[in-house]
Amino acid sequence: MPQNVPDFPTLLRSARRTAVHLEMRDSYGVAGEAEEFDQWKRTGEVDLDPESEGWSRWVSLVRETVVRGVVMRRARIVSEPVSEYIRYEHATTAVNVAVGEQVRWLPRRKALGIAVPAADFWLFDDRLVRFNLFTGDGDWADPRFEMTEDPAVVQLCSSAFEAVWERGIPHEEFKV
């Protein structure tokens, strides 16, 4: 990770009001979840226990954040029919919701007319954007992240997220 980009826990712990995440890929190929994704493809089963070791770091970070009053929202723009990866991601999202994240899904065809940046991002307190950069195969690019506080970029990301959120379908209602 570039030295000028703080790690994600540090960024999330610095949030005071909001942390929003927009995801726009139909598949990710990051090594950290490959084993669980392969298991899901073989068995159809995923770890939905927020107290399990596999979820421990994420769950504790989210709980710590929402207890402080920070609203965490995640929106995903997805193609339909959804990819195998999105079906897997949908299956695991119950844990995100259970620990305090709000999640919505937006079919790509319903996102037409929304100006979105070219990469997934996290936006903290409508002031700081951290872009997540991936290769064409969905693995982390090098560098993995870029950050900006440029007001025009922050405004683009904020507007994009809010437009997607407004049109999005709550996780509990979105069927894959």
PDB file of C-alpha atoms in Angstrom:
ATOM      1  CA  MET A   1       0.000   0.000   0.000  1.00  0.00           C
ATOM      2  CA  PRO A   2       1.341   3.461  -0.787  1.00  0.00           C
ATOM      3  CA  GLN A   3       2.640   5.202   2.327  1.00  0.00           C
ATOM      4  CA  ASN A   4       0.374   8.201   1.840  1.00  0.00           C
ATOM      5  CA  VAL A   5      -2.810   6.096   2.070  1.00  0.00           C
ATOM      6  CA  PRO A   6      -3.774   5.130   5.638  1.00  0.00           C
ATOM      7  CA  ASP A   7      -5.050   1.599   6.127  1.00  0.00           C
ATOM      8  CA  PHE A   8      -8.797   1.049   6.081  1.00  0.00           C
ATOM      9  CA  PRO A   9      -9.301   0.581   9.849  1.00  0.00           C
ATOM     10  CA  THR A  10      -7.567   3.919  10.465  1.00  0.00           C
ATOM     11  CA  LEU A  11      -9.794   5.644   7.915  1.00  0.00           C
ATOM     12  CA  LEU A  12     -12.968   4.100   9.311  1.00  0.00           C
ATOM     13  CA  ARG A  13     -11.975   4.973  12.865  1.00  0.00           C
ATOM     14  CA  SER A  14     -11.508   8.589  11.750  1.00  0.00           C
ATOM     15  CA  ALA A  15     -15.091   8.789  10.418  1.00  0.00           C
ATOM     16  CA  ARG A  16     -17.404  10.832  12.596  1.00  0.00           C
ATOM     17  CA  ARG A  17     -20.738  10.742  10.727  1.00  0.00           C
ATOM     18  CA  THR A  18     -20.747   8.560   7.630  1.00  0.00           C
ATOM     19  CA  ALA A  19     -18.815   5.921   5.738  1.00  0.00           C
ATOM     20  CA  VAL A  20     -20.323   4.918   2.413  1.00  0.00           C
ATOM     21  CA  HIS A  21     -19.071   2.363  -0.084  1.00  0.00           C
ATOM     22  CA  LEU A  22     -20.006   2.047  -3.763  1.00  0.00           C
ATOM     23  CA  GLU A  23     -19.157  -1.218  -5.510  1.00  0.00           C
ATOM     24  CA  MET A  24     -19.599  -1.548  -9.261  1.00  0.00           C
ATOM     25  CA  ARG A  25     -17.871  -4.764 -10.366  1.00  0.00           C
ATOM     26  CA  ASP A  26     -19.665  -8.010 -11.132  1.00  0.00           C
ATOM     27  CA  SER A  27     -16.755 -10.034  -9.866  1.00  0.00           C
ATOM     28  CA  TYR A  28     -13.773  -9.647  -7.617  1.00  0.00           C
ATOM     29  CA  GLY A  29     -10.815 -11.990  -7.585  1.00  0.00           C
ATOM     30  CA  VAL A  30      -8.970 -11.004  -4.443  1.00  0.00           C
ATOM     31  CA  ALA A  31      -6.944 -13.780  -2.886  1.00  0.00           C
ATOM     32  CA  GLY A  32      -8.289 -13.203   0.626  1.00  0.00           C
ATOM     33  CA  GLU A  33     -11.711 -14.567  -0.222  1.00  0.00           C
ATOM     34  CA  ALA A  34     -10.822 -17.157  -2.871  1.00  0.00           C
ATOM     35  CA  GLU A  35     -11.047 -20.148  -0.532  1.00  0.00           C
ATOM     36  CA  GLU A  36     -14.482 -19.199   0.818  1.00  0.00           C
ATOM     37  CA  PHE A  37     -15.755 -18.418  -2.691  1.00  0.00           C
ATOM     38  CA  ASP A  38     -14.520 -21.822  -3.930  1.00  0.00           C
ATOM     39  CA  GLN A  39     -16.206 -23.530  -0.986  1.00  0.00           C
ATOM     40  CA  TRP A  40     -19.478 -21.733  -1.757  1.00  0.00           C
ATOM     41  CA  LYS A  41     -19.246 -22.827  -5.407  1.00  0.00           C
ATOM     42  CA  ARG A  42     -18.773 -26.458  -4.297  1.00  0.00           C
ATOM     43  CA  THR A  43     -21.292 -26.577  -1.453  1.00  0.00           C
ATOM     44  CA  GLY A  44     -23.558 -23.519  -1.637  1.00  0.00           C
ATOM     45  CA  GLU A  45     -22.665 -22.823   2.001  1.00  0.00           C
ATOM     46  CA  VAL A  46     -21.147 -19.666   3.459  1.00  0.00           C
ATOM     47  CA  ASP A  47     -20.086 -18.590   6.925  1.00  0.00           C
ATOM     48  CA  LEU A  48     -22.947 -16.495   8.291  1.00  0.00           C
ATOM     49  CA  ASP A  49     -21.782 -16.448  11.899  1.00  0.00           C
ATOM     50  CA  PRO A  50     -20.716 -12.900  12.779  1.00  0.00           C
ATOM     51  CA  GLU A  51     -18.791 -14.322  15.735  1.00  0.00           C
ATOM     52  CA  SER A  52     -16.670 -16.678  13.610  1.00  0.00           C
ATOM     53  CA  GLU A  53     -12.943 -16.183  13.151  1.00  0.00           C
ATOM     54  CA  GLY A  54     -13.385 -15.428   9.455  1.00  0.00           C
ATOM     55  CA  TRP A  55     -15.589 -12.426  10.163  1.00  0.00           C
ATOM     56  CA  SER A  56     -13.967 -11.261  13.417  1.00  0.00           C
ATOM     57  CA  ARG A  57     -11.873  -8.356  12.117  1.00  0.00           C
ATOM     58  CA  TRP A  58     -14.622  -6.904   9.925  1.00  0.00           C
ATOM     59  CA  VAL A  59     -17.407  -7.408  12.453  1.00  0.00           C
ATOM     60  CA  SER A  60     -15.489  -5.799  15.317  1.00  0.00           C
ATOM     61  CA  LEU A  61     -14.556  -2.820  13.136  1.00  0.00           C
ATOM     62  CA  VAL A  62     -18.138  -2.286  11.940  1.00  0.00           C
ATOM     63  CA  ARG A  63     -19.592  -2.673  15.426  1.00  0.00           C
ATOM     64  CA  GLU A  64     -17.028  -0.250  16.838  1.00  0.00           C
ATOM     65  CA  THR A  65     -17.932   2.234  14.104  1.00  0.00           C
ATOM     66  CA  VAL A  66     -21.723   2.090  14.334  1.00  0.00           C
ATOM     67  CA  VAL A  67     -21.625   2.228  18.152  1.00  0.00           C
ATOM     68  CA  ARG A  68     -19.907   5.620  17.759  1.00  0.00           C
ATOM     69  CA  GLY A  69     -22.927   6.756  15.715  1.00  0.00           C
ATOM     70  CA  VAL A  70     -21.310   6.522  12.275  1.00  0.00           C
ATOM     71  CA  VAL A  71     -23.796   5.451   9.611  1.00  0.00           C
ATOM     72  CA  MET A  72     -22.292   2.803   7.332  1.00  0.00           C
ATOM     73  CA  ARG A  73     -23.981   2.287   3.973  1.00  0.00           C
ATOM     74  CA  ARG A  74     -22.919   0.071   1.074  1.00  0.00           C
ATOM     75  CA  ALA A  75     -24.455   0.166  -2.410  1.00  0.00           C
ATOM     76  CA  ARG A  76     -23.736  -2.281  -5.210  1.00  0.00           C
ATOM     77  CA  ILE A  77     -24.460  -1.783  -8.899  1.00  0.00           C
ATOM     78  CA  VAL A  78     -24.864  -5.219 -10.486  1.00  0.00           C
ATOM     79  CA  SER A  79     -25.580  -6.669 -13.918  1.00  0.00           C
ATOM     80  CA  GLU A  80     -28.519  -9.006 -14.394  1.00  0.00           C
ATOM     81  CA  PRO A  81     -28.689 -11.853 -14.449  1.00  0.00           C
ATOM     82  CA  VAL A  82     -26.173 -11.575 -11.638  1.00  0.00           C
ATOM     83  CA  SER A  83     -22.786 -13.222 -11.860  1.00  0.00           C
ATOM     84  CA  GLU A  84     -21.829 -16.224  -9.792  1.00  0.00           C
ATOM     85  CA  TYR A  85     -19.677 -13.947  -7.633  1.00  0.00           C
ATOM     86  CA  ILE A  86     -22.599 -11.590  -6.943  1.00  0.00           C
ATOM     87  CA  ARG A  87     -24.748 -14.555  -5.867  1.00  0.00           C
ATOM     88  CA  TYR A  88     -21.972 -15.474  -3.427  1.00  0.00           C
ATOM     89  CA  GLU A  89     -21.621 -11.875  -2.240  1.00  0.00           C
ATOM     90  CA  HIS A  90     -25.386 -11.608  -1.750  1.00  0.00           C
ATOM     91  CA  ALA A  91     -25.316 -14.770   0.375  1.00  0.00           C
ATOM     92  CA  THR A  92     -22.642 -13.338   2.690  1.00  0.00           C
ATOM     93  CA  THR A  93     -24.195  -9.870   3.011  1.00  0.00           C
ATOM     94  CA  ALA A  94     -26.508 -11.026   5.790  1.00  0.00           C
ATOM     95  CA  VAL A  95     -23.527 -10.685   8.143  1.00  0.00           C
ATOM     96  CA  ASN A  96     -22.842  -7.098   7.034  1.00  0.00           C
ATOM     97  CA  VAL A  97     -26.462  -6.191   7.727  1.00  0.00           C
ATOM     98  CA  ALA A  98     -26.583  -8.073  11.036  1.00  0.00           C
ATOM     99  CA  VAL A  99     -23.717  -6.026  12.456  1.00  0.00           C
ATOM    100  CA  GLY A 100     -24.974  -2.615  11.396  1.00  0.00           C
ATOM    101  CA  GLU A 101     -24.217  -1.915   7.751  1.00  0.00           C
ATOM    102  CA  GLN A 102     -27.078  -0.836   5.535  1.00  0.00           C
ATOM    103  CA  VAL A 103     -26.850  -2.439   2.087  1.00  0.00           C
ATOM    104  CA  ARG A 104     -28.705  -1.799  -1.155  1.00  0.00           C
ATOM    105  CA  TRP A 105     -28.427  -3.342  -4.608  1.00  0.00           C
ATOM    106  CA  LEU A 106     -29.098  -1.570  -7.900  1.00  0.00           C
ATOM    107  CA  PRO A 107     -29.507  -3.437 -11.175  1.00  0.00           C
ATOM    108  CA  ARG A 108     -27.157  -1.826 -13.694  1.00  0.00           C
ATOM    109  CA  ARG A 109     -30.017  -1.063 -16.095  1.00  0.00           C
ATOM    110  CA  LYS A 110     -31.568   1.130 -13.386  1.00  0.00           C
ATOM    111  CA  ALA A 111     -28.294   3.026 -12.923  1.00  0.00           C
ATOM    112  CA  LEU A 112     -28.364   4.537 -16.406  1.00  0.00           C
ATOM    113  CA  GLY A 113     -28.084   8.297 -16.222  1.00  0.00           C
ATOM    114  CA  ILE A 114     -26.101   8.284 -12.964  1.00  0.00           C
ATOM    115  CA  ALA A 115     -22.621   9.746 -13.307  1.00  0.00           C
ATOM    116  CA  VAL A 116     -20.292   7.422 -11.396  1.00  0.00           C
ATOM    117  CA  PRO A 117     -16.524   7.495 -11.018  1.00  0.00           C
ATOM    118  CA  ALA A 118     -14.474   4.846 -12.799  1.00  0.00           C
ATOM    119  CA  ALA A 119     -13.644   2.859  -9.644  1.00  0.00           C
ATOM    120  CA  ASP A 120     -15.240   1.540  -6.469  1.00  0.00           C
ATOM    121  CA  PHE A 121     -14.781   3.865  -3.533  1.00  0.00           C
ATOM    122  CA  TRP A 122     -15.289   4.578   0.136  1.00  0.00           C
ATOM    123  CA  LEU A 123     -16.367   8.106   1.075  1.00  0.00           C
ATOM    124  CA  PHE A 124     -15.801   9.238   4.650  1.00  0.00           C
ATOM    125  CA  ASP A 125     -17.833  12.119   6.114  1.00  0.00           C
ATOM    126  CA  ASP A 126     -18.360  13.662   2.650  1.00  0.00           C
ATOM    127  CA  ARG A 127     -14.768  14.885   2.745  1.00  0.00           C
ATOM    128  CA  LEU A 128     -12.358  12.084   1.838  1.00  0.00           C
ATOM    129  CA  VAL A 129     -12.549   9.477  -0.951  1.00  0.00           C
ATOM    130  CA  ARG A 130     -10.526   6.289  -1.054  1.00  0.00           C
ATOM    131  CA  PHE A 131     -10.723   4.607  -4.453  1.00  0.00           C
ATOM    132  CA  ASN A 132     -10.233   0.829  -4.561  1.00  0.00           C
ATOM    133  CA  LEU A 133      -8.284  -0.136  -7.678  1.00  0.00           C
ATOM    134  CA  PHE A 134      -8.553  -3.575  -9.295  1.00  0.00           C
ATOM    135  CA  THR A 135      -7.089  -5.344 -12.304  1.00  0.00           C
ATOM    136  CA  GLY A 136      -9.309  -6.564 -15.120  1.00  0.00           C
ATOM    137  CA  ASP A 137      -9.424  -9.960 -13.401  1.00  0.00           C
ATOM    138  CA  GLY A 138     -10.665  -8.405 -10.171  1.00  0.00           C
ATOM    139  CA  ASP A 139      -7.502  -8.735  -8.111  1.00  0.00           C
ATOM    140  CA  TRP A 140      -5.942  -5.758  -6.376  1.00  0.00           C
ATOM    141  CA  ALA A 141      -4.060  -3.432  -8.709  1.00  0.00           C
ATOM    142  CA  ASP A 142      -0.755  -1.816  -7.804  1.00  0.00           C
ATOM    143  CA  PRO A 143      -1.275   0.583  -6.163  1.00  0.00           C
ATOM    144  CA  ARG A 144      -4.444  -0.780  -4.537  1.00  0.00           C
ATOM    145  CA  PHE A 145      -5.808   2.571  -3.427  1.00  0.00           C
ATOM    146  CA  GLU A 146      -5.807   6.253  -4.233  1.00  0.00           C
ATOM    147  CA  MET A 147      -7.176   8.976  -1.991  1.00  0.00           C
ATOM    148  CA  THR A 148      -8.380  12.488  -2.550  1.00  0.00           C
ATOM    149  CA  GLU A 149     -10.051  15.338  -0.748  1.00  0.00           C
ATOM    150  CA  ASP A 150     -10.543  17.285  -3.982  1.00  0.00           C
ATOM    151  CA  PRO A 151     -13.974  18.921  -3.523  1.00  0.00           C
ATOM    152  CA  ALA A 152     -15.067  18.188  -7.112  1.00  0.00           C
ATOM    153  CA  VAL A 153     -14.209  14.484  -6.797  1.00  0.00           C
ATOM    154  CA  VAL A 154     -15.793  14.278  -3.342  1.00  0.00           C
ATOM    155  CA  GLN A 155     -18.962  15.873  -4.761  1.00  0.00           C
ATOM    156  CA  LEU A 156     -19.035  13.446  -7.721  1.00  0.00           C
ATOM    157  CA  CYS A 157     -18.687  10.462  -5.395  1.00  0.00           C
ATOM    158  CA  SER A 158     -21.245  11.764  -2.924  1.00  0.00           C
ATOM    159  CA  SER A 159     -23.767  12.501  -5.679  1.00  0.00           C
ATOM    160  CA  ALA A 160     -23.162   9.129  -7.330  1.00  0.00           C
ATOM    161  CA  PHE A 161     -23.575   7.234  -4.086  1.00  0.00           C
ATOM    162  CA  GLU A 162     -26.752   9.071  -3.089  1.00  0.00           C
ATOM    163  CA  ALA A 163     -28.319   8.556  -6.534  1.00  0.00           C
ATOM    164  CA  VAL A 164     -27.510   4.836  -6.431  1.00  0.00           C
ATOM    165  CA  TRP A 165     -28.765   4.584  -2.851  1.00  0.00           C
ATOM    166  CA  GLU A 166     -32.048   6.316  -3.704  1.00  0.00           C
ATOM    167  CA  ARG A 167     -32.734   3.884  -6.574  1.00  0.00           C
ATOM    168  CA  GLY A 168     -31.299   0.849  -4.784  1.00  0.00           C
ATOM    169  CA  ILE A 169     -33.212  -2.111  -3.411  1.00  0.00           C
ATOM    170  CA  PRO A 170     -32.664  -2.950   0.266  1.00  0.00           C
ATOM    171  CA  HIS A 171     -30.706  -6.170   0.758  1.00  0.00           C
ATOM    172  CA  GLU A 172     -33.652  -7.993   2.322  1.00  0.00           C
ATOM    173  CA  GLU A 173     -35.778  -7.314  -0.781  1.00  0.00           C
ATOM    174  CA  PHE A 174     -33.204  -7.918  -3.522  1.00  0.00           C
ATOM    175  CA  LYS A 175     -33.439 -11.395  -5.037  1.00  0.00           C
ATOM    176  CA  VAL A 176     -30.591 -12.984  -6.972  1.00  0.00           C
TER     177      VAL A 176
END
